Amino acid sequence: MLHIEENVSLASLNTFGIEVKAKYFVSIYNESDLLELLKLPLWKSQPVLILGGGSNILFTRDFDGIVVQSCIKGLEIQEENESEVWLRAGAGESWHGLVMHCVGKGWGGIENLSLIPGTAGAAPIQNIGAYGVELKDVLESVDGVHLEQGTHLHLSAEECQFGYRESIFKHQLQKIFFISSITLRLTKKNHILHTEYGAIHDVLERRNIRTPGIRDVSDAVISIRRSKLPDPAELGNAGSFFKNPTVSDEVLERLKRAHPAIPYYPFDNQQFKIAAGWLIEQCGWKGKRIGSVGVHVNQSLVLVNYGRANGKEILQLANSIQRDVEQKFGITLKMEVNIF
Ligand code: FAD
Ligand code: NAP
């Protein structure tokens, strides 16, 4: 049964904690609810915003349309054999809850993605990634509803066109596709562990763990994240505000000549990934506060709301950072957070 509310505050539904209102607000618990919604005259006359956990969104104004909150629950094994399991998760499941479920069952593949806030359904949007693992490494398929055609669609991983913090859902299917579930392919044995990121390696060494299992990796990631990243429940933020830029080898050589300490990592097609946080830090932004907004003291990629900021102030800060990085390094930082 659909329950459409009017003039709803979104302050507790976005991790920046920005106080804005939605003209209309509805929670979706199954695909039939959504199909019912698509038939209403109200639907055809209003802009639409799909909301998961609000952890990758910056609201800069009230939303003058319908906010559709993704609440479809359920974890279900689709198939399994001796060595693998195919697990379907409803879009409204907590991502970290899903990771903990899998770690608890001894299923490997997403342990490096522990403690990422938000919902399972939003994970394919930017192909979430951390510590050398991306969703695309384990995603089998995505199911959902095409909001213009009112039809159910099933997309294979290949059809999702995943890239670095990219997917078809940020391009051709942006704003017109509601993800209702995702299916992951996970290992039950012979897990492939990713411990190459320095921080994970250091924690395992400090804990004297020489042959780690998936729970050890998950625990390491959780402890690193807790020590480094602000908890949105205490300090409003949406994780990394910018994406790490990628550059050609010629550009990298130019940068290395001027800035020998610049951190970089090999990427696809003779491209190199540059750590955006370092670029921002070199421009003197780390830990800086301007009124109610600022750059986090431990992590320059994270912009924070000290309590009373509005979205426009955060966007202004982001634009100032972009301008400084462009001037100093000739690199344009692209925003990872979705701006509304
Ligand atoms: P929302 O913020 O609600 O939405 C994000 C986008 O997805 C919006 O455009 C929205 O319209 C769309 N969307 C949401 N649900 C659906 C759906 N069901 N169907 C269609 N479209 C939908 N991200 C990483 O990749 N790696 C990290 O390590 C990481 N760490 C973070 C740490 C912190 C402290 C925070 C606050 C954020 C971090 N993030 C990270 C960013 C964020 O958590 C992820 O991008 C997450 O997947 C967003 O999920 P959400 O449910 O909150 O999405
Ligand atoms: P970090 O470990 O200090 O590293 C800084 C940057 O260098 C990262 O962005 C990472 O790229 C890159 N990097 C480090 N070691 C690498 C390696 N061995 N191979 C390839 N690239 C390497 O980063 P951090 O800020 O503490 O974050 C740790 C992880 O959590 C990162 O993967 C980061 O993406 C993820 N994270 C993401 C968000 C978000 O909102 N998107 C927020 C917090 C943390 P990658 O980012 O490509 O991994």
mmCIF file of N, CA and C in Angstrom, residues 115-172:
data_model
loop_
_atom_site.group_PDB
_atom_site.id
_atom_site.type_symbol
_atom_site.label_atom_id
_atom_site.label_comp_id
_atom_site.label_asym_id
_atom_site.label_seq_id
_atom_site.Cartn_x
_atom_site.Cartn_y
_atom_site.Cartn_z
ATOM 1 N N LEU A 115 31.983 -1.725 6.113
ATOM 2 C CA LEU A 115 31.705 -0.412 6.718
ATOM 3 C C LEU A 115 31.438 0.727 5.722
ATOM 4 N N ILE A 116 31.178 0.396 4.465
ATOM 5 C CA ILE A 116 30.730 1.449 3.540
ATOM 6 C C ILE A 116 29.248 1.685 3.842
ATOM 7 N N PRO A 117 28.886 2.946 4.118
ATOM 8 C CA PRO A 117 27.481 3.194 4.449
ATOM 9 C C PRO A 117 26.571 3.028 3.228
ATOM 10 N N GLY A 118 25.273 3.079 3.459
ATOM 11 C CA GLY A 118 24.321 3.077 2.354
ATOM 12 C C GLY A 118 23.690 1.727 2.123
ATOM 13 N N THR A 119 22.993 1.628 0.999
ATOM 14 C CA THR A 119 22.175 0.454 0.700
ATOM 15 C C THR A 119 22.822 -0.420 -0.375
ATOM 16 N N ALA A 120 22.354 -1.673 -0.421
ATOM 17 C CA ALA A 120 22.843 -2.600 -1.454
ATOM 18 C C ALA A 120 22.459 -2.094 -2.848
ATOM 19 N N GLY A 121 21.272 -1.505 -2.962
ATOM 20 C CA GLY A 121 20.793 -1.069 -4.277
ATOM 21 C C GLY A 121 21.586 0.082 -4.864
ATOM 22 N N ALA A 122 22.235 0.867 -4.020
ATOM 23 C CA ALA A 122 23.031 1.991 -4.537
ATOM 24 C C ALA A 122 24.445 1.549 -4.903
ATOM 25 N N ALA A 123 24.860 0.370 -4.436
ATOM 26 C CA ALA A 123 26.249 -0.062 -4.649
ATOM 27 C C ALA A 123 26.651 -0.096 -6.126
ATOM 28 N N PRO A 124 25.755 -0.537 -7.044
ATOM 29 C CA PRO A 124 26.175 -0.531 -8.458
ATOM 30 C C PRO A 124 26.261 0.867 -9.072
ATOM 31 N N ILE A 125 25.589 1.848 -8.472
ATOM 32 C CA ILE A 125 25.517 3.172 -9.115
ATOM 33 C C ILE A 125 26.935 3.682 -9.397
ATOM 34 N N GLN A 126 27.767 3.714 -8.358
ATOM 35 C CA GLN A 126 29.147 4.176 -8.622
ATOM 36 C C GLN A 126 30.144 3.018 -8.511
ATOM 37 N N ASN A 127 29.611 1.770 -8.597
ATOM 38 C CA ASN A 127 30.514 0.630 -8.520
ATOM 39 C C ASN A 127 31.431 0.810 -7.317
ATOM 40 N N ILE A 128 30.826 0.761 -6.121
ATOM 41 C CA ILE A 128 31.569 1.103 -4.896
ATOM 42 C C ILE A 128 32.895 0.330 -4.823
ATOM 43 N N GLY A 129 33.867 0.992 -4.249
ATOM 44 C CA GLY A 129 35.186 0.366 -4.180
ATOM 45 C C GLY A 129 35.941 0.819 -2.953
ATOM 46 N N ALA A 130 36.793 -0.051 -2.461
ATOM 47 C CA ALA A 130 37.695 0.297 -1.364
ATOM 48 C C ALA A 130 38.753 -0.784 -1.224
ATOM 49 N N TYR A 131 39.954 -0.348 -0.899
ATOM 50 C CA TYR A 131 41.066 -1.264 -0.596
ATOM 51 C C TYR A 131 41.265 -2.337 -1.663
ATOM 52 N N GLY A 132 41.210 -1.880 -2.934
ATOM 53 C CA GLY A 132 41.565 -2.778 -4.026
ATOM 54 C C GLY A 132 40.444 -3.688 -4.516
ATOM 55 N N VAL A 133 39.241 -3.540 -3.996
ATOM 56 C CA VAL A 133 38.102 -4.349 -4.459
ATOM 57 C C VAL A 133 36.989 -3.410 -4.898
ATOM 58 N N GLU A 134 36.331 -3.779 -6.008
ATOM 59 C CA GLU A 134 35.178 -3.004 -6.463
ATOM 60 C C GLU A 134 33.987 -3.949 -6.550
ATOM 61 N N LEU A 135 32.793 -3.382 -6.480
ATOM 62 C CA LEU A 135 31.581 -4.213 -6.564
ATOM 63 C C LEU A 135 31.610 -5.088 -7.810
ATOM 64 N N LYS A 136 32.091 -4.535 -8.917
ATOM 65 C CA LYS A 136 32.070 -5.259 -10.193
ATOM 66 C C LYS A 136 32.817 -6.608 -10.122
ATOM 67 N N ASP A 137 33.729 -6.729 -9.156
ATOM 68 C CA ASP A 137 34.496 -7.977 -9.026
ATOM 69 C C ASP A 137 33.605 -9.146 -8.598
ATOM 70 N N VAL A 138 32.465 -8.840 -7.981
ATOM 71 C CA VAL A 138 31.600 -9.915 -7.452
ATOM 72 C C VAL A 138 30.164 -9.821 -7.945
ATOM 73 N N LEU A 139 29.846 -8.746 -8.669
ATOM 74 C CA LEU A 139 28.437 -8.579 -9.061
ATOM 75 C C LEU A 139 28.087 -9.473 -10.241
ATOM 76 N N GLU A 140 27.000 -10.238 -10.090
ATOM 77 C CA GLU A 140 26.535 -11.121 -11.152
ATOM 78 C C GLU A 140 25.506 -10.381 -12.017
ATOM 79 N N SER A 141 24.538 -9.728 -11.370
ATOM 80 C CA SER A 141 23.483 -9.048 -12.133
ATOM 81 C C SER A 141 22.725 -8.054 -11.261
ATOM 82 N N VAL A 142 21.969 -7.214 -11.969
ATOM 83 C CA VAL A 142 21.146 -6.192 -11.301
ATOM 84 C C VAL A 142 19.727 -6.319 -11.850
ATOM 85 N N ASP A 143 18.738 -6.241 -10.962
ATOM 86 C CA ASP A 143 17.331 -6.253 -11.398
ATOM 87 C C ASP A 143 16.665 -4.954 -10.976
ATOM 88 N N GLY A 144 15.710 -4.507 -11.784
ATOM 89 C CA GLY A 144 15.020 -3.277 -11.409
ATOM 90 C C GLY A 144 13.939 -2.916 -12.398
ATOM 91 N N VAL A 145 13.456 -1.683 -12.259
ATOM 92 C CA VAL A 145 12.329 -1.233 -13.075
ATOM 93 C C VAL A 145 12.734 0.002 -13.873
ATOM 94 N N HIS A 146 12.447 -0.052 -15.181
ATOM 95 C CA HIS A 146 12.670 1.118 -16.032
ATOM 96 C C HIS A 146 11.506 2.070 -15.793
ATOM 97 N N LEU A 147 11.808 3.244 -15.255
ATOM 98 C CA LEU A 147 10.735 4.109 -14.768
ATOM 99 C C LEU A 147 9.944 4.770 -15.890
ATOM 100 N N GLU A 148 10.514 4.884 -17.075
ATOM 101 C CA GLU A 148 9.769 5.484 -18.197
ATOM 102 C C GLU A 148 8.924 4.436 -18.897
ATOM 103 N N GLN A 149 9.458 3.207 -18.977
ATOM 104 C CA GLN A 149 8.725 2.151 -19.692
ATOM 105 C C GLN A 149 7.831 1.326 -18.762
ATOM 106 N N GLY A 150 8.066 1.419 -17.462
ATOM 107 C CA GLY A 150 7.291 0.624 -16.498
ATOM 108 C C GLY A 150 7.542 -0.869 -16.638
ATOM 109 N N THR A 151 8.742 -1.242 -17.074
ATOM 110 C CA THR A 151 9.039 -2.669 -17.277
ATOM 111 C C THR A 151 10.184 -3.121 -16.366
ATOM 112 N N HIS A 152 10.154 -4.423 -16.045
ATOM 113 C CA HIS A 152 11.236 -5.003 -15.253
ATOM 114 C C HIS A 152 12.434 -5.254 -16.176
ATOM 115 N N LEU A 153 13.627 -4.935 -15.706
ATOM 116 C CA LEU A 153 14.839 -5.206 -16.505
ATOM 117 C C LEU A 153 15.819 -6.028 -15.676
ATOM 118 N N HIS A 154 16.515 -6.921 -16.361
ATOM 119 C CA HIS A 154 17.579 -7.709 -15.729
ATOM 120 C C HIS A 154 18.856 -7.370 -16.486
ATOM 121 N N LEU A 155 19.866 -6.875 -15.792
ATOM 122 C CA LEU A 155 21.122 -6.512 -16.459
ATOM 123 C C LEU A 155 22.248 -7.409 -15.958
ATOM 124 N N SER A 156 23.007 -7.941 -16.898
ATOM 125 C CA SER A 156 24.202 -8.700 -16.500
ATOM 126 C C SER A 156 25.264 -7.690 -16.051
ATOM 127 N N ALA A 157 26.306 -8.203 -15.403
ATOM 128 C CA ALA A 157 27.384 -7.307 -14.961
ATOM 129 C C ALA A 157 27.958 -6.541 -16.152
ATOM 130 N N GLU A 158 28.101 -7.232 -17.278
ATOM 131 C CA GLU A 158 28.678 -6.572 -18.451
ATOM 132 C C GLU A 158 27.791 -5.413 -18.924
ATOM 133 N N GLU A 159 26.473 -5.651 -18.889
ATOM 134 C CA GLU A 159 25.541 -4.602 -19.328
ATOM 135 C C GLU A 159 25.552 -3.381 -18.394
ATOM 136 N N CYS A 160 26.040 -3.569 -17.175
ATOM 137 C CA CYS A 160 26.099 -2.428 -16.240
ATOM 138 C C CYS A 160 27.228 -1.450 -16.601
ATOM 139 N N GLN A 161 28.115 -1.852 -17.514
ATOM 140 C CA GLN A 161 29.211 -0.982 -18.010
ATOM 141 C C GLN A 161 29.999 -0.334 -16.857
ATOM 142 N N PHE A 162 30.469 -1.182 -15.953
ATOM 143 C CA PHE A 162 31.186 -0.662 -14.796
ATOM 144 C C PHE A 162 32.555 -0.099 -15.172
ATOM 145 N N GLY A 163 32.911 0.982 -14.500
ATOM 146 C CA GLY A 163 34.254 1.542 -14.605
ATOM 147 C C GLY A 163 34.646 2.012 -13.216
ATOM 148 N N TYR A 164 35.704 2.809 -13.140
ATOM 149 C CA TYR A 164 36.173 3.308 -11.843
ATOM 150 C C TYR A 164 35.161 4.326 -11.301
ATOM 151 N N ARG A 165 34.389 3.913 -10.281
ATOM 152 C CA ARG A 165 33.285 4.727 -9.711
ATOM 153 C C ARG A 165 32.293 5.142 -10.788
ATOM 154 N N GLU A 166 32.062 4.241 -11.727
ATOM 155 C CA GLU A 166 31.192 4.528 -12.885
ATOM 156 C C GLU A 166 30.329 3.334 -13.229
ATOM 157 N N SER A 167 29.196 3.617 -13.865
ATOM 158 C CA SER A 167 28.331 2.553 -14.379
ATOM 159 C C SER A 167 27.317 3.162 -15.332
ATOM 160 N N ILE A 168 26.551 2.304 -15.974
ATOM 161 C CA ILE A 168 25.486 2.763 -16.875
ATOM 162 C C ILE A 168 24.429 3.571 -16.107
ATOM 163 N N PHE A 169 24.354 3.337 -14.772
ATOM 164 C CA PHE A 169 23.331 4.022 -13.967
ATOM 165 C C PHE A 169 23.681 5.489 -13.724
ATOM 166 N N LYS A 170 24.908 5.878 -14.097
ATOM 167 C CA LYS A 170 25.283 7.300 -14.014
ATOM 168 C C LYS A 170 25.236 7.940 -15.394
ATOM 169 N N HIS A 171 24.833 7.148 -16.390
ATOM 170 C CA HIS A 171 24.784 7.658 -17.778
ATOM 171 C C HIS A 171 23.427 7.330 -18.406
ATOM 172 N N GLN A 172 23.382 6.368 -19.345
ATOM 173 C CA GLN A 172 22.114 6.100 -20.069
ATOM 174 C C GLN A 172 20.933 5.838 -19.140
#
